[in-house]
mmCIF file of C-alpha atoms in Angstrom:
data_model
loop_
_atom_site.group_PDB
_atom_site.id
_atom_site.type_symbol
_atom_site.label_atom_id
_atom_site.label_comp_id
_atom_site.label_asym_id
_atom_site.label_seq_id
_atom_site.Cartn_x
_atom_site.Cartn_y
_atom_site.Cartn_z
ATOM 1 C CA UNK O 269 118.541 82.050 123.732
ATOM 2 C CA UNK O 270 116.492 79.040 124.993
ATOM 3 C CA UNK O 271 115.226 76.762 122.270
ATOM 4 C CA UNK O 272 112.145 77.525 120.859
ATOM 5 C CA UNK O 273 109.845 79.521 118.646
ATOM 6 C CA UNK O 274 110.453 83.460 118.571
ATOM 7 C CA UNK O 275 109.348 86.298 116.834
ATOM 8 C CA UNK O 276 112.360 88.192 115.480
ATOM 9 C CA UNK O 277 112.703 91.425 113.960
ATOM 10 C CA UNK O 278 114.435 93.027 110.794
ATOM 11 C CA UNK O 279 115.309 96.647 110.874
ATOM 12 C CA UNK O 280 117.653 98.990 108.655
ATOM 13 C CA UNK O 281 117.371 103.423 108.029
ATOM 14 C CA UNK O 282 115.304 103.695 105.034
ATOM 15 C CA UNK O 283 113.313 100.070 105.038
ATOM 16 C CA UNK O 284 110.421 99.111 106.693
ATOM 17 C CA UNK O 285 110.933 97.463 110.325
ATOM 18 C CA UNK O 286 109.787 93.536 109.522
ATOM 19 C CA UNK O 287 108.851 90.670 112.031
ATOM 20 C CA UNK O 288 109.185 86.898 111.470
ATOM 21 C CA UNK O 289 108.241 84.002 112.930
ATOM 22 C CA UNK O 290 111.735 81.905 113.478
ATOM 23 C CA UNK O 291 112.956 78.932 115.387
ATOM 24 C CA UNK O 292 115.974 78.208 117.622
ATOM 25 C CA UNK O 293 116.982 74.878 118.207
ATOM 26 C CA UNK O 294 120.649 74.271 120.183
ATOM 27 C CA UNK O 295 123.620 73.126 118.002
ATOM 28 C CA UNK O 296 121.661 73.285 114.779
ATOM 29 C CA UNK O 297 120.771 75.269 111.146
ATOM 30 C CA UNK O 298 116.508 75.222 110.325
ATOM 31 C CA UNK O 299 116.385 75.714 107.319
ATOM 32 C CA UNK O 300 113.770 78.422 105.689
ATOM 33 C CA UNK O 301 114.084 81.043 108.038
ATOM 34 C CA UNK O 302 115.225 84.158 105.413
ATOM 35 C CA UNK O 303 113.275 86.803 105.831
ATOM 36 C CA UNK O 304 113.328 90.083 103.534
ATOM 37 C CA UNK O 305 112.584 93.661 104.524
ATOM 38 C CA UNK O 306 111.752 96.406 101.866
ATOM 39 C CA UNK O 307 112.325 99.868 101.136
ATOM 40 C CA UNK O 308 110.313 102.283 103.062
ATOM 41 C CA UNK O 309 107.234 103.668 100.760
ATOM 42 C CA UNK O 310 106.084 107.023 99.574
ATOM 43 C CA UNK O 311 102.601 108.233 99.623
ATOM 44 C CA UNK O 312 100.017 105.355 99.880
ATOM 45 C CA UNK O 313 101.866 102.881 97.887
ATOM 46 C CA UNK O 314 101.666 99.597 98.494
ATOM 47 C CA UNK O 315 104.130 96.889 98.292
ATOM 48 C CA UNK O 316 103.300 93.081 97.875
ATOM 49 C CA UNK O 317 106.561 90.991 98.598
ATOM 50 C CA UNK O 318 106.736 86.995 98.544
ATOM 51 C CA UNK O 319 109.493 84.429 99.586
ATOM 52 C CA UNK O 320 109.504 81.115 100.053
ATOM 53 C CA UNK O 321 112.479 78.285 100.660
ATOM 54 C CA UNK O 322 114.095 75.849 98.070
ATOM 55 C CA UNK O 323 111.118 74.015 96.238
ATOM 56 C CA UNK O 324 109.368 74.540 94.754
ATOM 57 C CA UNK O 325 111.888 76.512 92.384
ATOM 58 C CA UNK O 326 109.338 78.663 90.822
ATOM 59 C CA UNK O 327 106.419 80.289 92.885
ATOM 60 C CA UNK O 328 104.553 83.176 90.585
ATOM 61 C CA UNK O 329 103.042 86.051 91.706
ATOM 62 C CA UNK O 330 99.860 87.052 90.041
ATOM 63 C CA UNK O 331 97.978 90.400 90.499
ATOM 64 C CA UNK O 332 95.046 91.383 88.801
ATOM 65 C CA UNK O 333 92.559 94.260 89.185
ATOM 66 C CA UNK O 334 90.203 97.168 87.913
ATOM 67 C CA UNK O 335 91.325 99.717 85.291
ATOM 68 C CA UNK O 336 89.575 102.351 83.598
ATOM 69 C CA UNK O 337 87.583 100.422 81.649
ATOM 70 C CA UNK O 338 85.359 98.032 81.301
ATOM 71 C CA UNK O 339 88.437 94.929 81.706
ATOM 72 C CA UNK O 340 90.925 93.656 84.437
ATOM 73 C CA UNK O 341 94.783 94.029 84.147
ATOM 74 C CA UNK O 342 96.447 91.147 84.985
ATOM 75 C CA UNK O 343 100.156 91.356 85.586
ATOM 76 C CA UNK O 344 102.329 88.427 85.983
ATOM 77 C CA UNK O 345 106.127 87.320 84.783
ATOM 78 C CA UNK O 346 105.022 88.006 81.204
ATOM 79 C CA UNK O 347 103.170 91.296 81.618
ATOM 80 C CA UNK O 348 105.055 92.731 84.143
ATOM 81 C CA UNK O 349 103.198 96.487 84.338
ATOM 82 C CA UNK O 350 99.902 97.867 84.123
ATOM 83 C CA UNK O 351 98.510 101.570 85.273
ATOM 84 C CA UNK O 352 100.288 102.356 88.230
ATOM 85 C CA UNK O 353 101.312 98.639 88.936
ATOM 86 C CA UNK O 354 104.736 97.145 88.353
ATOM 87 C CA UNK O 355 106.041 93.383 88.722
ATOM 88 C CA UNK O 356 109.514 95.136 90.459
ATOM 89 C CA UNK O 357 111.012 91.019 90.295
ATOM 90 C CA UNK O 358 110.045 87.749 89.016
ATOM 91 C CA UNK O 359 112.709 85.231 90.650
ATOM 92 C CA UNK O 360 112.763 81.934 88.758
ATOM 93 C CA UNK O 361 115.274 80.076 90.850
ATOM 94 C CA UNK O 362 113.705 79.451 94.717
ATOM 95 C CA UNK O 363 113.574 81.675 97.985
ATOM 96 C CA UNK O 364 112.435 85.134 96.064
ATOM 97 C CA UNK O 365 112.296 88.067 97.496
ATOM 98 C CA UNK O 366 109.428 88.670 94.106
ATOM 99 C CA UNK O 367 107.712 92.341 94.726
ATOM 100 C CA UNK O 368 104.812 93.995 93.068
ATOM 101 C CA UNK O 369 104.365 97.599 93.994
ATOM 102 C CA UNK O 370 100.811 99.487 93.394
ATOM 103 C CA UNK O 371 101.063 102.878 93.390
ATOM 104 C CA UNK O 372 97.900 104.342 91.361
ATOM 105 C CA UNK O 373 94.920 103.095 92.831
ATOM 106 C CA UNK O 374 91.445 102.741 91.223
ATOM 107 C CA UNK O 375 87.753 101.595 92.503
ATOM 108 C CA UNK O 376 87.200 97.976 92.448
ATOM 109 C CA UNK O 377 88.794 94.718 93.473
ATOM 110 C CA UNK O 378 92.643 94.193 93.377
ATOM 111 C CA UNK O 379 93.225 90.391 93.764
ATOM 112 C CA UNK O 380 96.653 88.715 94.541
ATOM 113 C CA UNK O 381 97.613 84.879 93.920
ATOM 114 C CA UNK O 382 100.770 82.862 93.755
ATOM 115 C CA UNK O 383 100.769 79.881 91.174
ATOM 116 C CA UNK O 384 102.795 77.138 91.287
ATOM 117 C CA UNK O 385 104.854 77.597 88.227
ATOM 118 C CA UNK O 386 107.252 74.596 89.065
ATOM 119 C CA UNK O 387 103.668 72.228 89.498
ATOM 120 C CA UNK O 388 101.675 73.774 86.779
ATOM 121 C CA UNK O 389 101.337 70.618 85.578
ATOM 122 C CA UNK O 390 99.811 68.956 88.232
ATOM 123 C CA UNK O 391 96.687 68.296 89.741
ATOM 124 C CA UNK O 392 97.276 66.780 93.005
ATOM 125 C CA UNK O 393 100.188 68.540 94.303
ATOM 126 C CA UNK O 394 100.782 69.662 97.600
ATOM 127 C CA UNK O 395 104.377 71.159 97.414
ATOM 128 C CA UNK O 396 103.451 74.936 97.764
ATOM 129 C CA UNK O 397 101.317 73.904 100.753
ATOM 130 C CA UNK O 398 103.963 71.455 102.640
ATOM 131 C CA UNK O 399 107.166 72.537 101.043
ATOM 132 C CA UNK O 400 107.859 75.928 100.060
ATOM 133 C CA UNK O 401 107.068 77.830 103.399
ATOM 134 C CA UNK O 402 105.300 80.662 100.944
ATOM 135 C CA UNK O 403 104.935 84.079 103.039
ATOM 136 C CA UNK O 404 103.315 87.008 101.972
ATOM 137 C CA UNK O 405 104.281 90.838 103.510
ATOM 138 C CA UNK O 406 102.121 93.673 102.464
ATOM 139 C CA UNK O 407 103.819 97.158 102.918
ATOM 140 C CA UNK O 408 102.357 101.161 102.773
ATOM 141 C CA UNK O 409 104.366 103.509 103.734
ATOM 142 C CA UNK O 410 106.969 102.657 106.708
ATOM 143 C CA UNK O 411 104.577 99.814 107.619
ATOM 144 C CA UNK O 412 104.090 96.471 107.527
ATOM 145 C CA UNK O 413 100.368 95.953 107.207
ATOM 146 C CA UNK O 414 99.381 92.676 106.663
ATOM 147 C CA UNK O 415 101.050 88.970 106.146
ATOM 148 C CA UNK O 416 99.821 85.700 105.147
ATOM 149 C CA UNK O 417 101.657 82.126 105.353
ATOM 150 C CA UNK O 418 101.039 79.584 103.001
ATOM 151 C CA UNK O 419 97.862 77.045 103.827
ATOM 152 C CA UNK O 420 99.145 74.119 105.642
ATOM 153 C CA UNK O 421 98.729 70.315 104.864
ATOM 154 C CA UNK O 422 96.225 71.524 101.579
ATOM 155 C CA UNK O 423 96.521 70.246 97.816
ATOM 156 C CA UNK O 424 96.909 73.031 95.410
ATOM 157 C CA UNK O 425 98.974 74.987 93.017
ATOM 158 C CA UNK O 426 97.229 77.858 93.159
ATOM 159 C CA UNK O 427 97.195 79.903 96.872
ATOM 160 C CA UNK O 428 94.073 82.544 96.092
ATOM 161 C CA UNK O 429 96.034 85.191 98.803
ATOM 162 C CA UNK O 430 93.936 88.176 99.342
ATOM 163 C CA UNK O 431 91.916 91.299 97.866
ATOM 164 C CA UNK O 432 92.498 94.664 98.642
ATOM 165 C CA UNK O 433 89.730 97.397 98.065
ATOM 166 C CA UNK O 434 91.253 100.212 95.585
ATOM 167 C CA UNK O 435 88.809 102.757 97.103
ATOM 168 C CA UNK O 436 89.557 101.460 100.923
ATOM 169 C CA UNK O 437 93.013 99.927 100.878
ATOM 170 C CA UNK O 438 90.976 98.008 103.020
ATOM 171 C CA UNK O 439 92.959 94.148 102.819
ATOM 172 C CA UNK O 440 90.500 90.804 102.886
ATOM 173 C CA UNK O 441 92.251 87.497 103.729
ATOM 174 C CA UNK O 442 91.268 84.860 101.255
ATOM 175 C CA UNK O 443 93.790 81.870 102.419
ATOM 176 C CA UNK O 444 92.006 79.554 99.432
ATOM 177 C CA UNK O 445 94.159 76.736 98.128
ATOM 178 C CA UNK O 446 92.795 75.089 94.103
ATOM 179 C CA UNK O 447 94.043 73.040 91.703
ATOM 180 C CA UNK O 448 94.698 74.145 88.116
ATOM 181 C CA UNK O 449 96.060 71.892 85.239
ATOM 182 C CA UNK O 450 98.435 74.691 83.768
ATOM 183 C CA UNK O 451 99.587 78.359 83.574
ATOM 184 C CA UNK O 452 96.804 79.206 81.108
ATOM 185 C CA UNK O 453 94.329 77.598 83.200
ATOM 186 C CA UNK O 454 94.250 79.722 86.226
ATOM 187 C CA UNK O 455 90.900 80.830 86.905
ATOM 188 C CA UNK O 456 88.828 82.342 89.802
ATOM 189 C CA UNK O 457 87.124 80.940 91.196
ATOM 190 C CA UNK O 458 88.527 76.944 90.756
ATOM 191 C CA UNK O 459 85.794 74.172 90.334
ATOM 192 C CA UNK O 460 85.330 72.726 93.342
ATOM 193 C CA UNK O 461 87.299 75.509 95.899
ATOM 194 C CA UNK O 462 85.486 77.086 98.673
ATOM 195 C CA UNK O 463 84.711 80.295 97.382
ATOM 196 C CA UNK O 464 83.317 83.304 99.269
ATOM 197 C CA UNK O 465 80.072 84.174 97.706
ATOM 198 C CA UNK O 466 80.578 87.531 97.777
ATOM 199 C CA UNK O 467 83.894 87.764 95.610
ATOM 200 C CA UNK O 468 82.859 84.851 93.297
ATOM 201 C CA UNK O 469 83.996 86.653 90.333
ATOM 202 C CA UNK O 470 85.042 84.648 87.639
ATOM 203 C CA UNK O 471 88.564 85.739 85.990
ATOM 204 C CA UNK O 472 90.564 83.598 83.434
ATOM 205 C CA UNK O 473 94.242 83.962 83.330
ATOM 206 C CA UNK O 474 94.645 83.127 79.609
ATOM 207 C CA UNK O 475 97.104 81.854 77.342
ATOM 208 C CA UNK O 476 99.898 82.496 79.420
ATOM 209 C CA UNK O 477 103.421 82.084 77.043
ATOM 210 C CA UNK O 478 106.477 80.332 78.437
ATOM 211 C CA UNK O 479 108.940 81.408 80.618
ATOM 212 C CA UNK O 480 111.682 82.803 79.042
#
């Protein structure tokens, strides 16, 4: 093929057919162009599945959303299931694939992030945005239904990815890049992002142990 940029395709019986975005240049290896595909789905589940390239290390997926009751699960490396959600795989050491599959769905507001777990420390960083090549793929069924890349040129180790309806499945982009000073300080919205009226819903990730 002719050097340039293509969109290229990922297909196997029993996994969801998956499209990328890669790049061919003559008599040389780019770098970051893995792509993953995933199992195909039953019922109306939904599948959220992240990579990203060599650094940072340690992207974290964070999902959080209506239960019940009156409070929000949050599930993350540490809690790693709630009703009818399950972290599938947290992956520590760069490129992922990490999954989180929903399949029991309540009213209300499902909301996914990624947190720069290698930066947590850090208020000025711009490695998820200019490094890692984050990319988001959002499965149901035998479908690929959504995907989001990383915000470009932004500082920020917090990438504020999307909501999805529970009543609807009905998926809202987001695309909002904040700064935190830690793990336990991830909140929503971030002093000083641009925040969508609408969803400005405040929601503290707190006291978040260590890795193990």
């Amino acid at each position: 093929a002719a050097s340039g940029t293509y969109t290229c395709e990922i297909s196997l019986t029993g996994f969801v057919t998956t499209d990328f975005v890669c790049v061919a240049v003559g008599g040389r290896t780019i770098a970051n162009q893995n792509a993953s595909i995933s199992p195909v789905l039953t019922g109306s589940d939904i599948r959220i599945v992240l990579t990203w390239g060599a650094s940072p290390s340690d992207l974290d997926s964070h999902l959080t959303g209506p239960t019940t009751g009156t409070s929000r699960f949050h599930v993350y490396y540490s809690a790693k299931t709630a009703t009818g959600v399950n972290l599938d795989v947290d992956d520590t050491s760069s490129y992922g694939p990490e999954t989180i599959t929903i399949s029991q769905f309540v009213p209300g507001v499902y909301r996914y992030s990624i947190h720069d777990f290698s930066n947590r420390g850090s208020t000025t960083s711009t490695a998820m945005s200019n490094r890692s090549n984050a990319h988001v793929r959002v499965f149901q069924g035998s479908t690929q239904i959504a995907t989001f890349n990383v915000p470009s040129g932004q500082t920020g180790n917090l990438w504020t990815v999307f909501e999805l309806d529970g009543a609807s499945r009905t998926i809202t982009p987001k695309n909002q890049m904040s700064n935190v000073s830690g793990a336990s300080a991830v909140t929503y919205p971030q002093a000083g992002a641009v925040i969508d009226p609408e969803v400005a819903e405040t929601e503290l990730y707190t006291q978040l142990p260590p890795k193990k």
